[in-house]
PDB file of C-alpha atoms and ligand atoms in Angstrom:
ATOM      1  CA  LEU A  83      -5.590  12.651  15.720  1.00  0.00           C
ATOM      2  CA  ARG A  84      -3.091  11.451  18.173  1.00  0.00           C
ATOM      3  CA  ARG A  85      -4.656   7.876  18.073  1.00  0.00           C
ATOM      4  CA  ALA A  86      -4.454   7.941  14.479  1.00  0.00           C
ATOM      5  CA  GLY A  87      -0.645   8.080  14.806  1.00  0.00           C
ATOM      6  CA  ILE A  88      -0.651  11.753  13.140  1.00  0.00           C
ATOM      7  CA  PRO A  89       2.434  13.768  14.205  1.00  0.00           C
ATOM      8  CA  LEU A  90       2.183  16.590  16.675  1.00  0.00           C
ATOM      9  CA  ALA A  91       3.498  19.365  14.286  1.00  0.00           C
ATOM     10  CA  ASP A  92       0.860  18.114  11.414  1.00  0.00           C
ATOM     11  CA  ILE A  93      -2.281  18.220  14.187  1.00  0.00           C
ATOM     12  CA  THR A  94      -1.270  21.672  14.890  1.00  0.00           C
ATOM     13  CA  GLU A  95      -1.305  22.853  11.261  1.00  0.00           C
ATOM     14  CA  LEU A  96      -4.762  20.739  10.698  1.00  0.00           C
ATOM     15  CA  LEU A  97      -6.368  22.305  13.734  1.00  0.00           C
ATOM     16  CA  ARG A  98      -4.975  26.031  12.232  1.00  0.00           C
ATOM     17  CA  GLU A  99      -6.274  25.135   8.920  1.00  0.00           C
ATOM     18  CA  ARG A 100      -9.509  22.868   9.663  1.00  0.00           C
ATOM     19  CA  SER A 101      -8.945  21.483   6.209  1.00  0.00           C
ATOM     20  CA  PRO A 102     -10.895  18.392   5.047  1.00  0.00           C
ATOM     21  CA  GLU A 103      -8.647  18.167   2.016  1.00  0.00           C
ATOM     22  CA  ARG A 104      -5.659  17.778   4.606  1.00  0.00           C
ATOM     23  CA  LEU A 105      -7.580  15.231   6.752  1.00  0.00           C
ATOM     24  CA  ALA A 106      -8.414  13.360   3.377  1.00  0.00           C
ATOM     25  CA  ALA A 107      -4.983  13.056   2.450  1.00  0.00           C
ATOM     26  CA  TRP A 108      -4.062  11.877   5.898  1.00  0.00           C
ATOM     27  CA  VAL A 109      -6.751   9.020   5.764  1.00  0.00           C
ATOM     28  CA  HIS A 110      -4.933   8.309   2.033  1.00  0.00           C
ATOM     29  CA  ARG A 111      -1.515   8.177   3.611  1.00  0.00           C
ATOM     30  CA  LEU A 112      -2.395   5.704   6.219  1.00  0.00           C
ATOM     31  CA  ARG A 113      -4.300   3.510   3.966  1.00  0.00           C
ATOM     32  CA  ALA A 114      -1.495   3.474   1.570  1.00  0.00           C
ATOM     33  CA  ASP A 115       0.873   2.723   4.393  1.00  0.00           C
ATOM     34  CA  ALA A 116      -0.950   0.081   5.547  1.00  0.00           C
ATOM     35  CA  VAL A 117      -1.238  -1.642   2.321  1.00  0.00           C
ATOM     36  CA  ARG A 118       2.352  -1.146   1.801  1.00  0.00           C
ATOM     37  CA  ARG A 119       3.244  -3.036   5.233  1.00  0.00           C
ATOM     38  CA  GLN A 120       1.028  -5.887   4.380  1.00  0.00           C
ATOM     39  CA  GLU A 121       2.833  -6.514   1.195  1.00  0.00           C
ATOM     40  CA  ALA A 122       6.272  -6.283   2.706  1.00  0.00           C
ATOM     41  CA  LEU A 123       4.661  -8.506   5.416  1.00  0.00           C
ATOM     42  CA  ALA A 124       3.401 -10.705   2.985  1.00  0.00           C
ATOM     43  CA  VAL A 125       6.636 -11.240   1.358  1.00  0.00           C
ATOM     44  CA  ALA A 126       8.023 -11.726   4.927  1.00  0.00           C
ATOM     45  CA  ARG A 127       6.136 -14.781   5.617  1.00  0.00           C
ATOM     46  CA  LYS A 128       6.680 -16.227   2.329  1.00  0.00           C
ATOM     47  CA  LEU A 129      10.264 -16.239   2.665  1.00  0.00           C
ATOM     48  CA  LEU A 130       9.806 -17.559   6.288  1.00  0.00           C
ATOM     49  CA  THR A 131       7.626 -20.650   5.421  1.00  0.00           C
ATOM     50  CA  SER A 132       7.594 -21.316   1.799  1.00  0.00           C
ATOM     51  CA  THR A 133      10.162 -23.837   0.017  1.00  0.00           C
ATOM     52  CA  GLU A 134       7.788 -23.969  -2.924  1.00  0.00           C
ATOM     53  CA  SER A 135       7.839 -21.299  -6.010  1.00  0.00           C
ATOM     54  CA  GLY A 136       5.236 -18.705  -5.819  1.00  0.00           C
ATOM     55  CA  THR A 137       4.541 -17.158  -9.373  1.00  0.00           C
ATOM     56  CA  ALA A 138       5.161 -13.749  -9.167  1.00  0.00           C
ATOM     57  CA  GLY A 139       2.793 -13.061 -12.135  1.00  0.00           C
ATOM     58  CA  THR A 140       1.858  -9.556 -13.053  1.00  0.00           C
ATOM     59  CA  GLN A 141       0.891  -7.261 -10.311  1.00  0.00           C
ATOM     60  CA  ALA A 142      -0.463  -4.340 -12.288  1.00  0.00           C
ATOM     61  CA  GLY A 143      -2.600  -1.526 -10.418  1.00  0.00           C
ATOM     62  CA  HIS A 144      -0.069  -1.530  -7.478  1.00  0.00           C
ATOM     63  CA  SER A 145      -1.646   0.534  -4.656  1.00  0.00           C
ATOM     64  CA  GLY A 146       0.125   2.940  -2.446  1.00  0.00           C
ATOM     65  CA  ARG A 147       2.474   4.597  -4.945  1.00  0.00           C
ATOM     66  CA  GLU A 148       2.646   7.975  -6.163  1.00  0.00           C
ATOM     67  CA  ALA A 149       5.369   8.103  -8.995  1.00  0.00           C
ATOM     68  CA  MET A 150       4.859  11.088 -10.931  1.00  0.00           C
ATOM     69  CA  VAL A 151       5.226   9.211 -14.256  1.00  0.00           C
ATOM     70  CA  ARG A 152       2.682   6.340 -14.843  1.00  0.00           C
ATOM     71  CA  TRP A 153       3.094   3.641 -16.979  1.00  0.00           C
ATOM     72  CA  HIS A 154       0.574   1.367 -19.004  1.00  0.00           C
ATOM     73  CA  VAL A 155       2.090  -1.787 -18.542  1.00  0.00           C
ATOM     74  CA  ALA A 156       1.434  -5.269 -20.338  1.00  0.00           C
ATOM     75  CA  GLY A 157       3.177  -8.712 -19.437  1.00  0.00           C
ATOM     76  CA  ARG A 158       3.075 -12.270 -20.629  1.00  0.00           C
ATOM     77  CA  THR A 159       5.147 -15.267 -19.801  1.00  0.00           C
ATOM     78  CA  GLU A 160       4.740 -18.857 -21.537  1.00  0.00           C
ATOM     79  CA  THR A 161       6.240 -21.980 -21.151  1.00  0.00           C
ATOM     80  CA  GLY A 162       6.942 -22.684 -24.698  1.00  0.00           C
ATOM     81  CA  HIS A 163       6.422 -25.835 -27.077  1.00  0.00           C
ATOM     82  CA  VAL A 164       9.375 -27.927 -25.605  1.00  0.00           C
ATOM     83  CA  ARG A 165      10.021 -27.385 -21.878  1.00  0.00           C
ATOM     84  CA  GLN A 166       8.050 -29.092 -19.028  1.00  0.00           C
ATOM     85  CA  ASP A 167       8.143 -25.774 -16.717  1.00  0.00           C
ATOM     86  CA  ASN A 168       8.027 -22.460 -16.885  1.00  0.00           C
ATOM     87  CA  GLU A 169      11.136 -21.018 -15.006  1.00  0.00           C
ATOM     88  CA  ASP A 170      10.573 -17.461 -15.759  1.00  0.00           C
ATOM     89  CA  ALA A 171       8.829 -14.688 -13.735  1.00  0.00           C
ATOM     90  CA  ILE A 172       7.773 -11.191 -14.537  1.00  0.00           C
ATOM     91  CA  VAL A 173       6.383  -8.373 -12.617  1.00  0.00           C
ATOM     92  CA  ALA A 174       4.663  -5.746 -14.859  1.00  0.00           C
ATOM     93  CA  ARG A 175       3.338  -2.773 -12.671  1.00  0.00           C
ATOM     94  CA  GLU A 176       2.911   0.869 -13.080  1.00  0.00           C
ATOM     95  CA  ASP A 177       6.585   1.669 -11.909  1.00  0.00           C
ATOM     96  CA  LEU A 178       8.388  -1.242 -12.451  1.00  0.00           C
ATOM     97  CA  LEU A 179       9.222  -4.208 -15.244  1.00  0.00           C
ATOM     98  CA  VAL A 180      10.875  -7.397 -14.192  1.00  0.00           C
ATOM     99  CA  VAL A 181      12.109 -10.261 -16.175  1.00  0.00           C
ATOM    100  CA  ALA A 182      13.941 -13.109 -14.452  1.00  0.00           C
ATOM    101  CA  ASP A 183      14.981 -16.505 -15.680  1.00  0.00           C
ATOM    102  CA  GLY A 184      15.689 -19.125 -13.563  1.00  0.00           C
ATOM    103  CA  MET A 185      18.746 -22.024 -13.574  1.00  0.00           C
ATOM    104  CA  GLY A 186      19.498 -24.634 -11.485  1.00  0.00           C
ATOM    105  CA  GLY A 187      17.006 -27.095 -12.568  1.00  0.00           C
ATOM    106  CA  ARG A 188      14.193 -28.303 -10.700  1.00  0.00           C
ATOM    107  CA  PRO A 189      12.744 -26.867  -8.451  1.00  0.00           C
ATOM    108  CA  GLY A 190      15.575 -24.473  -7.854  1.00  0.00           C
ATOM    109  CA  GLY A 191      15.363 -22.436 -11.731  1.00  0.00           C
ATOM    110  CA  ALA A 192      11.719 -21.488 -10.961  1.00  0.00           C
ATOM    111  CA  VAL A 193      12.125 -20.658  -6.927  1.00  0.00           C
ATOM    112  CA  ALA A 194      15.013 -18.506  -7.807  1.00  0.00           C
ATOM    113  CA  ALA A 195      13.412 -16.138 -10.574  1.00  0.00           C
ATOM    114  CA  ALA A 196      10.167 -15.878  -8.544  1.00  0.00           C
ATOM    115  CA  LEU A 197      11.925 -15.025  -5.472  1.00  0.00           C
ATOM    116  CA  ALA A 198      14.079 -12.463  -7.358  1.00  0.00           C
ATOM    117  CA  ALA A 199      11.148 -10.932  -9.329  1.00  0.00           C
ATOM    118  CA  GLU A 200       9.117 -10.709  -5.825  1.00  0.00           C
ATOM    119  CA  LEU A 201      11.701  -9.372  -3.481  1.00  0.00           C
ATOM    120  CA  VAL A 202      12.585  -6.371  -6.201  1.00  0.00           C
ATOM    121  CA  GLY A 203       8.890  -5.643  -6.543  1.00  0.00           C
ATOM    122  CA  ALA A 204       8.635  -5.490  -2.677  1.00  0.00           C
ATOM    123  CA  THR A 205      11.732  -3.339  -2.069  1.00  0.00           C
ATOM    124  CA  PHE A 206      11.522  -1.184  -5.020  1.00  0.00           C
ATOM    125  CA  ALA A 207       9.039   1.835  -4.347  1.00  0.00           C
ATOM    126  CA  GLY A 208       9.855   4.850  -6.886  1.00  0.00           C
ATOM    127  CA  GLY A 209      12.094   6.254  -4.480  1.00  0.00           C
ATOM    128  CA  SER A 210      15.493   6.584  -6.576  1.00  0.00           C
ATOM    129  CA  PRO A 211      17.615   4.995  -8.932  1.00  0.00           C
ATOM    130  CA  ASP A 212      19.521   3.524  -6.735  1.00  0.00           C
ATOM    131  CA  GLU A 213      16.812   2.065  -5.048  1.00  0.00           C
ATOM    132  CA  LEU A 214      16.358  -0.413  -7.939  1.00  0.00           C
ATOM    133  CA  THR A 215      20.205  -1.610  -7.628  1.00  0.00           C
ATOM    134  CA  ALA A 216      19.334  -1.830  -3.898  1.00  0.00           C
ATOM    135  CA  ALA A 217      16.716  -4.184  -4.607  1.00  0.00           C
ATOM    136  CA  VAL A 218      18.313  -6.132  -6.800  1.00  0.00           C
ATOM    137  CA  ARG A 219      21.446  -6.746  -4.445  1.00  0.00           C
ATOM    138  CA  ALA A 220      19.103  -7.721  -1.272  1.00  0.00           C
ATOM    139  CA  ALA A 221      17.160  -9.965  -3.469  1.00  0.00           C
ATOM    140  CA  ASN A 222      20.845 -11.333  -4.469  1.00  0.00           C
ATOM    141  CA  TRP A 223      21.620 -12.003  -0.980  1.00  0.00           C
ATOM    142  CA  VAL A 224      17.929 -13.737  -0.165  1.00  0.00           C
ATOM    143  CA  VAL A 225      18.289 -16.000  -3.214  1.00  0.00           C
ATOM    144  CA  TRP A 226      22.217 -16.793  -2.284  1.00  0.00           C
ATOM    145  CA  GLN A 227      20.891 -17.512   1.479  1.00  0.00           C
ATOM    146  CA  ARG A 228      18.025 -19.930   0.493  1.00  0.00           C
ATOM    147  CA  GLY A 229      20.030 -21.718  -2.097  1.00  0.00           C
ATOM    148  CA  SER A 230      23.230 -22.589   0.236  1.00  0.00           C
ATOM    149  CA  SER A 231      21.056 -23.518   3.340  1.00  0.00           C
ATOM    150  CA  THR A 232      18.467 -25.633   1.488  1.00  0.00           C
ATOM    151  CA  ALA A 233      19.840 -28.984   0.143  1.00  0.00           C
ATOM    152  CA  ASP A 234      16.930 -29.316  -3.159  1.00  0.00           C
ATOM    153  CA  LEU A 235      18.019 -25.449  -4.119  1.00  0.00           C
ATOM    154  CA  ALA A 236      21.624 -26.051  -4.112  1.00  0.00           C
ATOM    155  CA  GLY A 237      23.423 -24.075  -6.896  1.00  0.00           C
ATOM    156  CA  MET A 238      20.241 -22.100  -7.892  1.00  0.00           C
ATOM    157  CA  GLY A 239      20.740 -18.743  -9.584  1.00  0.00           C
ATOM    158  CA  THR A 240      18.710 -16.679 -11.816  1.00  0.00           C
ATOM    159  CA  THR A 241      19.201 -13.575 -14.476  1.00  0.00           C
ATOM    160  CA  VAL A 242      17.170 -10.342 -13.690  1.00  0.00           C
ATOM    161  CA  CYS A 243      16.637  -7.289 -15.538  1.00  0.00           C
ATOM    162  CA  ALA A 244      14.499  -4.598 -13.687  1.00  0.00           C
ATOM    163  CA  VAL A 245      13.544  -1.313 -15.365  1.00  0.00           C
ATOM    164  CA  GLY A 246      11.619   0.934 -12.475  1.00  0.00           C
ATOM    165  CA  VAL A 247      10.701   4.560 -12.850  1.00  0.00           C
ATOM    166  CA  ALA A 248      11.603   6.546  -9.907  1.00  0.00           C
ATOM    167  CA  GLY A 249       9.188   9.184  -8.803  1.00  0.00           C
ATOM    168  CA  ASP A 250      11.205  12.359 -10.680  1.00  0.00           C
ATOM    169  CA  GLY A 251      10.595  10.598 -13.728  1.00  0.00           C
ATOM    170  CA  THR A 252      14.183   8.911 -14.257  1.00  0.00           C
ATOM    171  CA  LEU A 253      14.292   5.487 -15.323  1.00  0.00           C
ATOM    172  CA  ALA A 254      16.304   3.349 -14.062  1.00  0.00           C
ATOM    173  CA  ILE A 255      17.676  -0.184 -15.166  1.00  0.00           C
ATOM    174  CA  ALA A 256      19.524  -2.973 -13.249  1.00  0.00           C
ATOM    175  CA  ASN A 257      20.770  -6.258 -15.291  1.00  0.00           C
ATOM    176  CA  VAL A 258      22.213  -9.269 -14.683  1.00  0.00           C
ATOM    177  CA  GLY A 259      22.450 -11.942 -17.078  1.00  0.00           C
ATOM    178  CA  ASP A 260      20.924 -12.291 -20.815  1.00  0.00           C
ATOM    179  CA  CYS A 261      17.559 -10.695 -20.547  1.00  0.00           C
ATOM    180  CA  ARG A 262      17.171  -7.548 -22.103  1.00  0.00           C
ATOM    181  CA  ALA A 263      15.638  -4.180 -22.186  1.00  0.00           C
ATOM    182  CA  TYR A 264      14.893  -2.134 -24.702  1.00  0.00           C
ATOM    183  CA  LEU A 265      13.629   1.416 -25.240  1.00  0.00           C
ATOM    184  CA  ILE A 266      11.173   2.457 -28.106  1.00  0.00           C
ATOM    185  CA  ARG A 267      10.873   6.171 -28.800  1.00  0.00           C
ATOM    186  CA  GLN A 268       9.809   7.964 -32.218  1.00  0.00           C
ATOM    187  CA  GLU A 269       9.731   4.322 -34.336  1.00  0.00           C
ATOM    188  CA  SER A 270      13.645   3.628 -33.426  1.00  0.00           C
ATOM    189  CA  LEU A 271      14.345   0.354 -31.173  1.00  0.00           C
ATOM    190  CA  GLU A 272      17.178   0.765 -28.735  1.00  0.00           C
ATOM    191  CA  ARG A 273      19.111  -1.623 -26.520  1.00  0.00           C
ATOM    192  CA  LEU A 274      19.732  -0.739 -22.974  1.00  0.00           C
ATOM    193  CA  THR A 275      21.684  -3.672 -21.786  1.00  0.00           C
ATOM    194  CA  GLN A 276      24.449  -5.823 -22.412  1.00  0.00           C
ATOM    195  CA  ASP A 277      24.100  -9.997 -22.575  1.00  0.00           C
ATOM    196  CA  HIS A 278      26.170 -11.415 -19.591  1.00  0.00           C
ATOM    197  CA  THR A 279      27.248 -14.338 -21.772  1.00  0.00           C
ATOM    198  CA  VAL A 280      30.430 -16.242 -22.842  1.00  0.00           C
ATOM    199  CA  VAL A 281      29.503 -15.984 -26.334  1.00  0.00           C
ATOM    200  CA  ALA A 282      28.131 -11.869 -26.149  1.00  0.00           C
ATOM    201  CA  GLU A 283      31.622 -11.120 -24.205  1.00  0.00           C
ATOM    202  CA  LEU A 284      33.549 -13.031 -27.064  1.00  0.00           C
ATOM    203  CA  VAL A 285      31.797 -10.753 -29.410  1.00  0.00           C
ATOM    204  CA  ARG A 286      32.460  -7.323 -27.432  1.00  0.00           C
ATOM    205  CA  ASP A 287      36.424  -8.750 -27.168  1.00  0.00           C
ATOM    206  CA  GLY A 288      36.151  -9.017 -31.261  1.00  0.00           C
ATOM    207  CA  ARG A 289      37.132 -12.304 -30.905  1.00  0.00           C
ATOM    208  CA  LEU A 290      33.677 -13.864 -32.531  1.00  0.00           C
ATOM    209  CA  THR A 291      31.695 -12.043 -35.023  1.00  0.00           C
ATOM    210  CA  ALA A 292      27.709 -11.530 -34.361  1.00  0.00           C
ATOM    211  CA  ALA A 293      27.098 -14.052 -37.170  1.00  0.00           C
ATOM    212  CA  GLU A 294      29.033 -16.871 -35.442  1.00  0.00           C
ATOM    213  CA  ALA A 295      27.582 -16.002 -31.844  1.00  0.00           C
ATOM    214  CA  ALA A 296      24.010 -16.367 -33.511  1.00  0.00           C
ATOM    215  CA  GLY A 297      24.300 -20.125 -34.177  1.00  0.00           C
ATOM    216  CA  HIS A 298      26.803 -21.107 -31.206  1.00  0.00           C
ATOM    217  CA  PRO A 299      26.237 -23.611 -29.419  1.00  0.00           C
ATOM    218  CA  HIS A 300      27.364 -22.413 -26.249  1.00  0.00           C
ATOM    219  CA  ARG A 301      25.081 -18.950 -26.224  1.00  0.00           C
ATOM    220  CA  HIS A 302      23.225 -19.770 -23.215  1.00  0.00           C
ATOM    221  CA  VAL A 303      26.321 -20.036 -21.105  1.00  0.00           C
ATOM    222  CA  LEU A 304      26.126 -17.191 -18.573  1.00  0.00           C
ATOM    223  CA  THR A 305      29.266 -14.990 -17.063  1.00  0.00           C
ATOM    224  CA  ARG A 306      26.888 -13.744 -14.259  1.00  0.00           C
ATOM    225  CA  ALA A 307      23.783 -14.776 -12.557  1.00  0.00           C
ATOM    226  CA  LEU A 308      21.927 -13.547  -9.338  1.00  0.00           C
ATOM    227  CA  GLY A 309      22.015 -15.988  -6.311  1.00  0.00           C
ATOM    228  CA  VAL A 310      25.105 -18.075  -6.776  1.00  0.00           C
ATOM    229  CA  ALA A 311      27.426 -16.058  -4.726  1.00  0.00           C
ATOM    230  CA  PRO A 312      27.157 -13.434  -1.487  1.00  0.00           C
ATOM    231  CA  ASP A 313      28.026 -10.394  -3.909  1.00  0.00           C
ATOM    232  CA  LEU A 314      26.977  -9.404  -7.477  1.00  0.00           C
ATOM    233  CA  ARG A 315      27.979  -7.130 -10.147  1.00  0.00           C
ATOM    234  CA  ILE A 316      24.957  -5.384 -11.453  1.00  0.00           C
ATOM    235  CA  ASP A 317      24.870  -3.329 -14.811  1.00  0.00           C
ATOM    236  CA  THR A 318      23.071  -0.151 -14.183  1.00  0.00           C
ATOM    237  CA  PHE A 319      21.482   2.607 -16.434  1.00  0.00           C
ATOM    238  CA  ARG A 320      19.687   5.785 -16.123  1.00  0.00           C
ATOM    239  CA  SER A 321      17.634   7.610 -18.822  1.00  0.00           C
ATOM    240  CA  ALA A 322      15.051  10.533 -18.560  1.00  0.00           C
ATOM    241  CA  VAL A 323      11.849   9.260 -20.021  1.00  0.00           C
ATOM    242  CA  ALA A 324       9.799  11.458 -22.353  1.00  0.00           C
ATOM    243  CA  PRO A 325       5.893  10.912 -22.947  1.00  0.00           C
ATOM    244  CA  GLY A 326       5.304   8.348 -25.711  1.00  0.00           C
ATOM    245  CA  ASP A 327       8.412   6.403 -24.814  1.00  0.00           C
ATOM    246  CA  ARG A 328       7.850   2.668 -24.475  1.00  0.00           C
ATOM    247  CA  VAL A 329      10.314   0.148 -22.798  1.00  0.00           C
ATOM    248  CA  LEU A 330      10.505  -3.728 -23.372  1.00  0.00           C
ATOM    249  CA  VAL A 331      12.334  -6.284 -20.989  1.00  0.00           C
ATOM    250  CA  CYS A 332      12.496  -9.782 -22.233  1.00  0.00           C
ATOM    251  CA  SER A 333      14.063 -13.052 -21.595  1.00  0.00           C
ATOM    252  CA  ASP A 334      16.149 -14.751 -23.653  1.00  0.00           C
ATOM    253  CA  GLY A 335      13.817 -17.060 -25.003  1.00  0.00           C
ATOM    254  CA  ALA A 336      11.891 -14.165 -27.066  1.00  0.00           C
ATOM    255  CA  TYR A 337      14.927 -13.309 -28.854  1.00  0.00           C
ATOM    256  CA  ILE A 338      17.379 -16.148 -28.852  1.00  0.00           C
ATOM    257  CA  ASP A 339      15.581 -17.758 -32.315  1.00  0.00           C
ATOM    258  CA  VAL A 340      14.270 -14.924 -33.755  1.00  0.00           C
ATOM    259  CA  ALA A 341      16.310 -13.059 -36.538  1.00  0.00           C
ATOM    260  CA  GLU A 342      17.152  -9.447 -35.431  1.00  0.00           C
ATOM    261  CA  GLU A 343      15.032  -7.510 -38.284  1.00  0.00           C
ATOM    262  CA  GLU A 344      12.245  -9.699 -37.589  1.00  0.00           C
ATOM    263  CA  PHE A 345      12.426  -8.795 -33.839  1.00  0.00           C
ATOM    264  CA  THR A 346      12.801  -5.526 -34.660  1.00  0.00           C
ATOM    265  CA  SER A 347       9.737  -5.059 -37.001  1.00  0.00           C
ATOM    266  CA  SER A 348       7.347  -7.005 -34.716  1.00  0.00           C
ATOM    267  CA  VAL A 349       8.301  -4.671 -32.049  1.00  0.00           C
ATOM    268  CA  LEU A 350       7.984  -1.345 -34.032  1.00  0.00           C
ATOM    269  CA  GLY A 351       4.892  -2.554 -35.532  1.00  0.00           C
ATOM    270  CA  SER A 352       2.502  -2.756 -32.394  1.00  0.00           C
ATOM    271  CA  PRO A 353       0.308  -0.327 -31.301  1.00  0.00           C
ATOM    272  CA  SER A 354      -0.421  -0.601 -27.418  1.00  0.00           C
ATOM    273  CA  PRO A 355       1.922  -2.882 -24.708  1.00  0.00           C
ATOM    274  CA  GLN A 356      -0.705  -5.326 -25.127  1.00  0.00           C
ATOM    275  CA  ALA A 357       0.062  -5.640 -28.713  1.00  0.00           C
ATOM    276  CA  LEU A 358       3.820  -5.339 -28.534  1.00  0.00           C
ATOM    277  CA  VAL A 359       3.923  -8.148 -25.750  1.00  0.00           C
ATOM    278  CA  ASP A 360       1.634 -10.362 -27.709  1.00  0.00           C
ATOM    279  CA  SER A 361       3.656  -9.587 -30.979  1.00  0.00           C
ATOM    280  CA  VAL A 362       7.263 -10.767 -29.710  1.00  0.00           C
ATOM    281  CA  VAL A 363       6.001 -13.698 -27.549  1.00  0.00           C
ATOM    282  CA  ASP A 364       3.776 -15.116 -30.872  1.00  0.00           C
ATOM    283  CA  LEU A 365       7.042 -14.573 -32.608  1.00  0.00           C
ATOM    284  CA  ALA A 366       9.452 -16.621 -30.485  1.00  0.00           C
ATOM    285  CA  LEU A 367       6.507 -19.512 -30.163  1.00  0.00           C
ATOM    286  CA  ALA A 368       6.082 -19.462 -33.846  1.00  0.00           C
ATOM    287  CA  HIS A 369      10.230 -20.039 -34.091  1.00  0.00           C
ATOM    288  CA  GLY A 370       9.953 -23.371 -32.160  1.00  0.00           C
ATOM    289  CA  GLY A 371       9.336 -22.131 -28.445  1.00  0.00           C
ATOM    290  CA  ARG A 372      12.335 -23.878 -27.606  1.00  0.00           C
ATOM    291  CA  ASP A 373      12.601 -21.798 -24.206  1.00  0.00           C
ATOM    292  CA  ASN A 374      10.427 -20.224 -21.715  1.00  0.00           C
ATOM    293  CA  VAL A 375       9.241 -17.025 -23.307  1.00  0.00           C
ATOM    294  CA  SER A 376       8.780 -13.905 -21.002  1.00  0.00           C
ATOM    295  CA  VAL A 377       7.874 -10.192 -22.283  1.00  0.00           C
ATOM    296  CA  VAL A 378       6.496  -7.185 -20.091  1.00  0.00           C
ATOM    297  CA  ALA A 379       6.300  -4.066 -21.807  1.00  0.00           C
ATOM    298  CA  ALA A 380       5.072  -0.337 -20.547  1.00  0.00           C
ATOM    299  CA  GLU A 381       4.421   3.158 -22.565  1.00  0.00           C
ATOM    300  CA  THR A 382       4.474   6.428 -20.520  1.00  0.00           C
ATOM    301  CA  ARG A 383       1.274   8.199 -20.090  1.00  0.00           C
ATOM    302  CA  ALA A 384       1.308  11.638 -22.168  1.00  0.00           C
TER     303      ALA A 384
HETATM  304 MN1   MN B 551      15.538 -18.701 -20.949  1.00  0.00          MN
END
């Protein structure tokens, strides 16, 4: 038992009780630890060796985590009908949703988004809501370091919207940029994030109407992005989740050319997270698909 790395105090307990369940719990914990360490090392290796963008992709069914609230998740990211590359990255995991939308041209945009999504995924283990904000802050530092030390990645950055569920059931949101998070509860859709764009800030200040903003030529211009400076202002938000609640996170490509009523009815009319993701992605593609489109969604298990 000592050689298995079990602390003396626990060995004493184990010998006193001689319980197979207790030993099985240790076996489980050691396996989960090993998986977590291997994942962390894989990220470290990637950071040290790669200048290519890895696609963060969907990582459903993440092992080694024991959050009390579990989600059914779905995610999809599409290049769209106009762009050459997909510079969005997503994570759709049982305790975490992330959408990142890269900027800075080839290859920086895709690298920044993939790095940010992967790093937040590797750092957030469901410990607490603060852990999510810390994960975004750490990702900012790494992307900024990489961008300022690699010539062809100079100036890269990314938006990021991360929604995690902590072990105590608290929903935590960390947002920078113009991806959006929504909460769907009992047939109502509530937006949880503000866009960090010049146009959205003018609307919040009352200097532009929502109608003027909708067709504004500069509505993509960001006021904040991850990876462009060593420190970062992150919007955070917390909420308690209830059984049946759904969460949706999307990149600007999913909403920017879609009328609000149409967006809302496509979200509320979907019977499952996968149907929700498909309906929002397909709607954006039907409205031209001018930008990359990414949507991830989760439903709390009752
Ligand atoms: Mn976009």
